[in-house]
Amino acid sequence: SVGSVAGSVSGTPSSAVSLTSSSLPGQTPELTALFECPVCFDYVLPPILQCQAGHLVCNLCRQKLSCCPTCRGPLTPSIRNLAMEKVASTLPFPCKYSSAGCLLNLHHSEKPDHEEVCEFRPYTCPCPGATCKWHGSLEAVMPHLMHVHKSITTLQGEDIVFLATDINLPGAVDWVMMQSCFNHHFMLVLEKQEKYEGHQQFFAVVLLIGTRKQAENFAYRLELNGNRRRLTWEATPRSIHDGVAVAIMNSDCLVFDTTIAHLFADNGNLGINVTISMC
């Protein structure tokens, strides 16, 4: 199968052992509730600062406020509450995605790192660029793509050709396509960035519309082939929970510059052979 996609201009989990309520006998939800931020209802975690009257607000919300949300008093000068910090160090705090199904209770030092990679964290739209602000459950990702991003081509099969047209378009450009096989959907992304003036780089990666654990069951191969040359990249697909930006930041993708792209392009169009396999 061959798909043609037009370009468009676009703008570890913690290794520590999690604590459970049963591992800290005598602790109650009422005690944990004392640490709820009155603004965002997340937890106020160390370092814990208070207003002059003793009211708490989380550090993230505090940066956006000009006065205490409880008493309207001044938030400056900052007063650190060491006693509450000691209490917080003895408590297990539920993951912020507990209402979505996460059952973990964590020490406050583990909580931020876990929530960055929690599988119950809402999924954002996997399309590259920042124009679409949608987020929702994993099951809702494909319906969202089919309803809102109808222009994305979808091809069936384990071996397809991803044809990116007009690779000489100026500025930052993304080419996106979907591939369906093994009862899963994969998103193919080719992104062009200008690292510095006059030097552009291409990044090609495959994302699974699924969890990180599901992604470990697959492998993909990208191949540029033509003019008696071949360039191949093989890797495990990233989950859309990670996204294109994380893959590019970690160089976990096929990377090539404009000069190499032109070696394989035909009249400004670049074909990438994509093969998905099960491990």
Coordinates of C-alpha atoms in Angstrom, one line a residue:
S1 CA 0.0 0.0 0.0
V2 CA 1.2 3.5 -0.7
G3 CA -0.1 6.6 1.1
S4 CA 0.5 10.2 0.1
V5 CA 0.4 12.9 2.8
A6 CA 0.7 16.6 2.2
G7 CA 2.9 18.7 4.6
S8 CA 1.4 21.3 6.9
V9 CA 3.1 24.1 8.8
S10 CA 3.0 23.6 12.5
G11 CA 3.9 25.7 15.1
T12 CA 11.1 6.5 34.2
P13 CA 8.8 5.9 36.4
S14 CA 10.3 6.2 39.8
S15 CA 12.1 3.0 40.9
A16 CA 11.3 3.6 44.6
V17 CA 8.8 1.3 46.2
S18 CA 5.4 2.9 46.6
L19 CA 3.7 3.1 49.9
T20 CA 0.2 1.9 50.6
S21 CA -2.2 2.9 53.3
S22 CA -1.8 -0.4 55.0
S23 CA 1.9 0.1 55.3
L24 CA 1.4 3.1 57.5
P25 CA -1.1 2.0 60.2
G26 CA -3.1 4.7 61.9
Q27 CA -3.1 7.1 59.0
T28 CA -6.6 8.3 57.8
P29 CA -7.9 10.0 54.7
E30 CA -8.9 12.9 57.0
L31 CA -5.2 13.6 57.8
T32 CA -4.2 13.5 54.1
A33 CA -7.1 15.9 53.4
L34 CA -5.4 18.6 55.5
F35 CA -2.9 18.9 52.7
E36 CA -5.4 19.6 49.9
C37 CA -4.8 22.9 48.1
P38 CA -7.9 25.1 48.2
V39 CA -7.3 26.2 44.6
C40 CA -6.5 23.1 42.5
F41 CA -7.5 20.4 45.2
D42 CA -4.2 18.6 44.6
Y43 CA -1.9 18.1 47.5
V44 CA 0.4 20.7 49.1
L45 CA 3.8 18.9 49.2
P46 CA 7.2 19.9 50.6
P47 CA 8.6 22.5 50.5
I48 CA 5.4 23.7 52.2
L49 CA 4.9 27.5 52.5
Q50 CA 2.1 29.3 54.3
C51 CA 0.6 32.8 54.5
Q52 CA 1.0 34.8 57.7
A53 CA -2.2 33.4 59.0
G54 CA -1.0 29.8 58.5
H55 CA -3.0 28.8 55.4
L56 CA -1.5 26.5 52.9
V57 CA -1.5 26.6 49.1
C58 CA 0.5 24.4 46.7
N59 CA 3.6 25.9 45.2
L60 CA 2.3 25.8 41.6
C61 CA -0.9 27.7 42.5
R62 CA 1.1 30.1 44.8
Q63 CA 3.1 31.3 41.9
K64 CA -0.1 32.5 40.2
L65 CA -1.7 34.2 43.2
S66 CA -1.3 37.7 44.6
C67 CA -3.0 36.9 48.0
C68 CA -4.0 34.0 50.1
P69 CA -7.1 32.3 48.6
T70 CA -8.4 31.5 52.1
C71 CA -8.0 34.8 54.1
R72 CA -7.0 37.2 51.3
G73 CA -3.9 38.1 53.3
P74 CA -0.4 38.6 51.8
L75 CA 1.6 35.6 50.7
T76 CA 4.8 37.4 51.3
P77 CA 7.1 37.1 53.0
S78 CA 7.2 33.3 52.5
I79 CA 7.0 31.3 55.8
R80 CA 8.0 27.7 55.7
N81 CA 6.0 25.2 57.7
L82 CA 8.5 22.6 58.8
A83 CA 6.1 20.8 61.1
M84 CA 3.6 20.1 58.2
E85 CA 6.6 19.0 56.1
K86 CA 7.5 16.4 58.7
V87 CA 3.9 15.1 58.8
A88 CA 3.8 14.9 55.0
S89 CA 6.9 12.8 55.0
T90 CA 5.0 10.1 57.0
L91 CA 1.9 10.0 54.8
P92 CA 1.1 8.1 51.6
F93 CA -0.5 10.4 49.0
P94 CA -2.8 9.0 46.3
C95 CA -1.8 9.5 42.7
K96 CA -3.6 12.5 41.2
Y97 CA -5.2 10.1 38.6
S98 CA -6.8 7.9 41.3
S99 CA -10.2 8.8 40.0
A100 CA -9.2 7.4 36.6
G101 CA -8.2 4.1 38.2
C102 CA -4.7 4.4 39.6
L103 CA -4.5 2.6 42.9
L104 CA -1.0 3.7 44.0
N105 CA -0.3 5.6 47.2
L106 CA 3.1 7.3 47.2
H107 CA 5.6 9.1 49.3
H108 CA 5.5 12.8 48.4
S109 CA 9.0 12.5 46.8
E110 CA 7.8 9.8 44.4
K111 CA 4.5 11.4 43.5
P112 CA 5.6 13.9 40.8
D113 CA 7.8 11.4 38.8
H114 CA 5.1 8.8 38.9
E115 CA 2.4 11.1 37.7
E116 CA 4.5 12.1 34.7
V117 CA 4.4 8.5 33.5
C118 CA 1.2 7.2 35.1
E119 CA -0.8 5.0 32.6
F120 CA -4.0 6.5 33.9
R121 CA -3.0 10.0 32.9
P122 CA -5.3 11.4 30.3
Y123 CA -4.0 11.1 26.7
T124 CA -3.5 14.2 24.6
C125 CA -4.0 14.5 20.9
P126 CA -1.0 12.6 19.4
C127 CA -0.9 14.9 16.3
P128 CA 2.4 16.9 16.3
G129 CA 2.2 20.6 17.0
A130 CA 0.3 22.5 19.7
T131 CA -2.9 23.4 17.8
C132 CA -5.2 20.7 19.1
K133 CA -5.8 20.8 22.8
W134 CA -8.0 17.7 23.1
H135 CA -7.3 15.2 25.8
G136 CA -9.2 12.1 27.0
S137 CA -9.1 8.4 27.5
L138 CA -7.1 6.0 25.3
E139 CA -10.4 4.5 24.0
A140 CA -11.4 8.0 22.8
V141 CA -8.2 8.8 20.8
M142 CA -9.1 7.0 17.6
P143 CA -12.7 8.4 17.5
H144 CA -11.1 11.9 18.0
L145 CA -8.7 11.4 15.2
M146 CA -11.3 10.2 12.8
H147 CA -13.8 12.9 13.7
V148 CA -11.5 16.0 14.0
H149 CA -8.4 15.0 11.9
K150 CA -10.2 13.5 8.9
S151 CA -7.4 14.5 6.5
I152 CA -5.0 11.9 8.0
T153 CA -4.6 9.0 5.6
T154 CA -5.0 5.5 7.0
L155 CA -3.4 2.4 5.3
Q156 CA -4.0 -1.2 6.2
G157 CA -1.2 -3.8 6.5
E158 CA 2.2 -4.5 8.0
D159 CA 4.2 -3.1 5.1
I160 CA 3.3 0.3 3.7
V161 CA 5.0 3.2 2.0
F162 CA 4.7 6.6 3.7
L163 CA 5.0 9.2 1.0
A164 CA 5.8 12.7 2.3
T165 CA 5.1 15.3 -0.4
D166 CA 6.8 18.6 -0.9
I167 CA 9.6 18.1 1.6
N168 CA 11.1 21.4 0.4
L169 CA 8.3 23.4 2.1
P170 CA 9.9 26.1 4.2
G171 CA 9.9 26.3 8.0
A172 CA 8.8 23.6 10.4
V173 CA 6.6 21.0 8.7
D174 CA 4.9 17.8 9.8
W175 CA 3.7 14.8 7.7
V176 CA 1.3 12.4 9.5
M177 CA -0.2 9.1 8.5
M178 CA -1.9 6.1 10.2
Q179 CA -1.1 2.4 9.8
S180 CA -3.5 -0.3 10.9
C181 CA -2.3 -3.9 11.6
F182 CA -2.3 -6.6 14.3
N183 CA -5.6 -5.1 15.5
H184 CA -3.7 -1.9 16.5
H185 CA -3.3 1.6 15.1
F186 CA 0.1 3.2 14.6
M187 CA 0.8 6.9 13.9
L188 CA 3.7 7.6 11.5
V189 CA 5.2 11.1 11.8
L190 CA 7.9 12.8 9.8
E191 CA 8.8 16.2 11.2
K192 CA 11.2 18.8 9.7
Q193 CA 12.8 21.3 12.1
E194 CA 15.3 24.1 11.5
K195 CA 17.9 23.5 14.1
Y196 CA 19.7 26.7 13.1
E197 CA 19.6 29.0 10.2
G198 CA 20.1 27.1 7.0
H199 CA 20.4 23.7 8.6
Q200 CA 17.2 21.5 8.6
Q201 CA 16.8 18.1 10.1
F202 CA 14.1 15.4 9.5
F203 CA 12.8 13.2 12.3
A204 CA 10.8 10.0 11.5
V205 CA 9.1 7.9 14.2
V206 CA 6.3 5.5 14.8
L207 CA 3.9 5.8 17.7
L208 CA 1.4 3.2 19.0
I209 CA -2.1 4.3 19.8
G210 CA -1.8 2.4 23.0
T211 CA 0.0 2.1 26.3
R212 CA 3.8 1.8 26.9
K213 CA 3.4 -1.8 27.9
Q214 CA 1.5 -2.6 24.7
A215 CA 4.2 -0.8 22.6
E216 CA 6.8 -3.3 23.9
N217 CA 5.1 -6.1 22.0
F218 CA 6.0 -4.5 18.6
A219 CA 8.9 -3.4 16.5
Y220 CA 9.1 -1.2 13.5
R221 CA 11.5 -0.6 10.7
L222 CA 11.8 2.6 8.6
E223 CA 13.8 2.5 5.4
L224 CA 14.8 5.0 2.8
N225 CA 15.7 3.2 -0.4
G226 CA 16.6 4.4 -3.8
N227 CA 19.4 5.5 -6.1
R228 CA 21.4 2.4 -5.0
R229 CA 21.4 3.7 -1.4
R230 CA 19.6 2.4 1.7
L231 CA 19.1 3.9 5.1
T232 CA 17.4 1.9 7.8
W233 CA 16.2 2.5 11.4
E234 CA 14.7 -0.2 13.6
A235 CA 13.2 0.4 17.1
T236 CA 10.3 -0.2 19.5
P237 CA 7.4 2.2 18.8
R238 CA 6.8 4.9 21.3
S239 CA 3.4 5.1 23.0
I240 CA 1.4 8.2 22.2
H241 CA 1.7 8.8 26.0
D242 CA 5.3 9.8 25.3
G243 CA 4.6 11.6 22.0
V244 CA 6.8 12.8 19.2
A245 CA 8.6 15.5 21.2
V246 CA 10.0 12.9 23.7
A247 CA 11.3 10.7 20.9
I248 CA 13.0 13.6 19.2
M249 CA 14.5 14.9 22.4
N250 CA 16.0 11.4 23.1
S251 CA 17.0 10.9 19.5
D252 CA 14.9 7.7 19.5
C253 CA 13.9 8.0 15.9
L254 CA 15.3 8.1 12.4
V255 CA 17.3 11.4 12.0
F256 CA 18.6 12.7 8.7
D257 CA 19.4 16.1 7.2
T258 CA 18.2 17.8 4.1
T259 CA 21.2 16.6 2.0
I260 CA 20.4 12.9 2.8
A261 CA 16.7 13.6 2.2
H262 CA 17.5 14.8 -1.3
L263 CA 19.5 11.6 -2.0
F264 CA 16.3 9.6 -1.7
A265 CA 13.6 12.1 -2.8
D266 CA 12.0 12.1 -6.2
N267 CA 10.8 15.5 -7.4
G268 CA 10.5 16.8 -3.8
N269 CA 8.6 13.7 -2.6
L270 CA 10.1 11.3 -0.1
G271 CA 9.0 7.7 0.3
I272 CA 9.6 5.8 3.6
N273 CA 9.0 2.1 3.7
V274 CA 7.4 1.2 7.0
T275 CA 7.2 -2.3 8.4
I276 CA 5.5 -3.2 11.7
S277 CA 6.2 -6.6 13.3
M278 CA 5.3 -8.3 16.6
C279 CA 8.0 -9.3 19.0

